[in-house]
Amino acid sequence: IGLGGTGQKALLQIKKNFQDSCDGRMPPCIKLLAFDTDQPESALRDTYGNAVEFSASEFCRLSVASVREAIRSPYVQSWWISFPKIDNTAITAGAGGIRQIGRLALFNCIDQVCKRIETAYNEMNAFGSAEMMEKLGMQLLDQSPQVIVIGSLAGGTGGGLFFDLSILCRSLGGGTSKFMAFVMMPWVYKKMANTAYENTYAGLVELNHLSQLTVERPMRIRYSGSVECCLEECPFHVINLIDGQCSNQERIDKPNDLVRFIGEAVYHLT
């Protein structure tokens, strides 16, 4: 699952790697889902010259026609902090680095998001047998299903959706899955986003709080009248915090270079 621009680019890199190594196709037991408040990222090209882009089922654009109307929802009122300057706006071209905008778009499109997640689970499970994969000339590893969420806490869309997507996936069919996160830290965005460090700090504080949940001390979230989730542990089993400052003193200064690194790492992991 890729969130925001960072997540989109990482998923495209992962898809390119699979197309390069699997005769221009994706293994059917692996599903990609990109969620963003902005338009799809530009396509890449694989080694066969084919376009590497999201299919209609892989990309989900989250939008809000009227912020003023959306924040009237009782499920939003419990966490929304008023931003008078954006009350009369729409969310159609990114979250502007505001985490609450990203989360508002999720709540506004919750039925669409849930449908995409459930469809991905169903399609993945349909090809979840070793015999079916062998017929396609591929090998299915004997391990628990994995849900990998990729994005950055520095931005508005990724920062606003990161934990909710894990919570929703757990509730909608991922109860036995291993949940892993690849999180880009704010250092590479230091010259691009004014709120990168603030957003990341807020996300890490939330992560610390969510890590303390237990069966005896769960957290319930109502996304709508028909969608309610209960979280009884940390949203992720493994969390990778990725920065551009390497232990060998080398630095990756460009976000796109770091995104490609994450894409390569996840590809080799799966």
JSON list of C-alpha atoms in Angstrom, two decimals, residues 37 61-71 86-94 101 104-109 112:
[
{"chain": "A", "resi": 37, "resn": "THR", "atom": "CA", "xyz": [-5.36, 13.15, -2.63]},
{"chain": "A", "resi": 61, "resn": "ARG", "atom": "CA", "xyz": [-7.91, 9.11, -5.47]},
{"chain": "A", "resi": 62, "resn": "LEU", "atom": "CA", "xyz": [-9.35, 10.59, -2.30]},
{"chain": "A", "resi": 63, "resn": "SER", "atom": "CA", "xyz": [-11.15, 13.90, -2.61]},
{"chain": "A", "resi": 64, "resn": "VAL", "atom": "CA", "xyz": [-13.57, 16.17, -0.79]},
{"chain": "A", "resi": 65, "resn": "ALA", "atom": "CA", "xyz": [-15.98, 18.34, -2.76]},
{"chain": "A", "resi": 66, "resn": "SER", "atom": "CA", "xyz": [-16.66, 20.62, 0.21]},
{"chain": "A", "resi": 67, "resn": "VAL", "atom": "CA", "xyz": [-14.61, 20.69, 3.38]},
{"chain": "A", "resi": 68, "resn": "ARG", "atom": "CA", "xyz": [-17.38, 22.57, 5.17]},
{"chain": "A", "resi": 69, "resn": "GLU", "atom": "CA", "xyz": [-19.85, 19.78, 4.46]},
{"chain": "A", "resi": 70, "resn": "ALA", "atom": "CA", "xyz": [-17.40, 16.95, 5.20]},
{"chain": "A", "resi": 71, "resn": "ILE", "atom": "CA", "xyz": [-16.45, 18.23, 8.66]},
{"chain": "A", "resi": 86, "resn": "ILE", "atom": "CA", "xyz": [-9.93, 25.93, 4.30]},
{"chain": "A", "resi": 87, "resn": "ASP", "atom": "CA", "xyz": [-13.57, 25.56, 5.36]},
{"chain": "A", "resi": 88, "resn": "ASN", "atom": "CA", "xyz": [-14.79, 26.85, 2.01]},
{"chain": "A", "resi": 89, "resn": "THR", "atom": "CA", "xyz": [-12.36, 24.87, -0.11]},
{"chain": "A", "resi": 90, "resn": "ALA", "atom": "CA", "xyz": [-12.28, 21.44, -1.75]},
{"chain": "A", "resi": 91, "resn": "ILE", "atom": "CA", "xyz": [-9.61, 18.74, -1.59]},
{"chain": "A", "resi": 92, "resn": "THR", "atom": "CA", "xyz": [-8.72, 17.83, -5.15]},
{"chain": "A", "resi": 93, "resn": "ALA", "atom": "CA", "xyz": [-4.99, 18.47, -5.58]},
{"chain": "A", "resi": 94, "resn": "GLY", "atom": "CA", "xyz": [-3.12, 17.20, -2.55]},
{"chain": "A", "resi": 101, "resn": "ILE", "atom": "CA", "xyz": [-6.74, 17.23, 5.35]},
{"chain": "A", "resi": 104, "resn": "LEU", "atom": "CA", "xyz": [-10.55, 14.05, 6.23]},
{"chain": "A", "resi": 105, "resn": "ALA", "atom": "CA", "xyz": [-10.31, 12.81, 2.64]},
{"chain": "A", "resi": 106, "resn": "LEU", "atom": "CA", "xyz": [-10.07, 9.23, 3.95]},
{"chain": "A", "resi": 107, "resn": "PHE", "atom": "CA", "xyz": [-13.18, 9.60, 6.10]},
{"chain": "A", "resi": 108, "resn": "ASN", "atom": "CA", "xyz": [-15.03, 11.24, 3.21]},
{"chain": "A", "resi": 109, "resn": "CYS", "atom": "CA", "xyz": [-14.19, 8.32, 0.89]},
{"chain": "A", "resi": 112, "resn": "GLN", "atom": "CA", "xyz": [-14.54, 3.47, -1.56]}
]
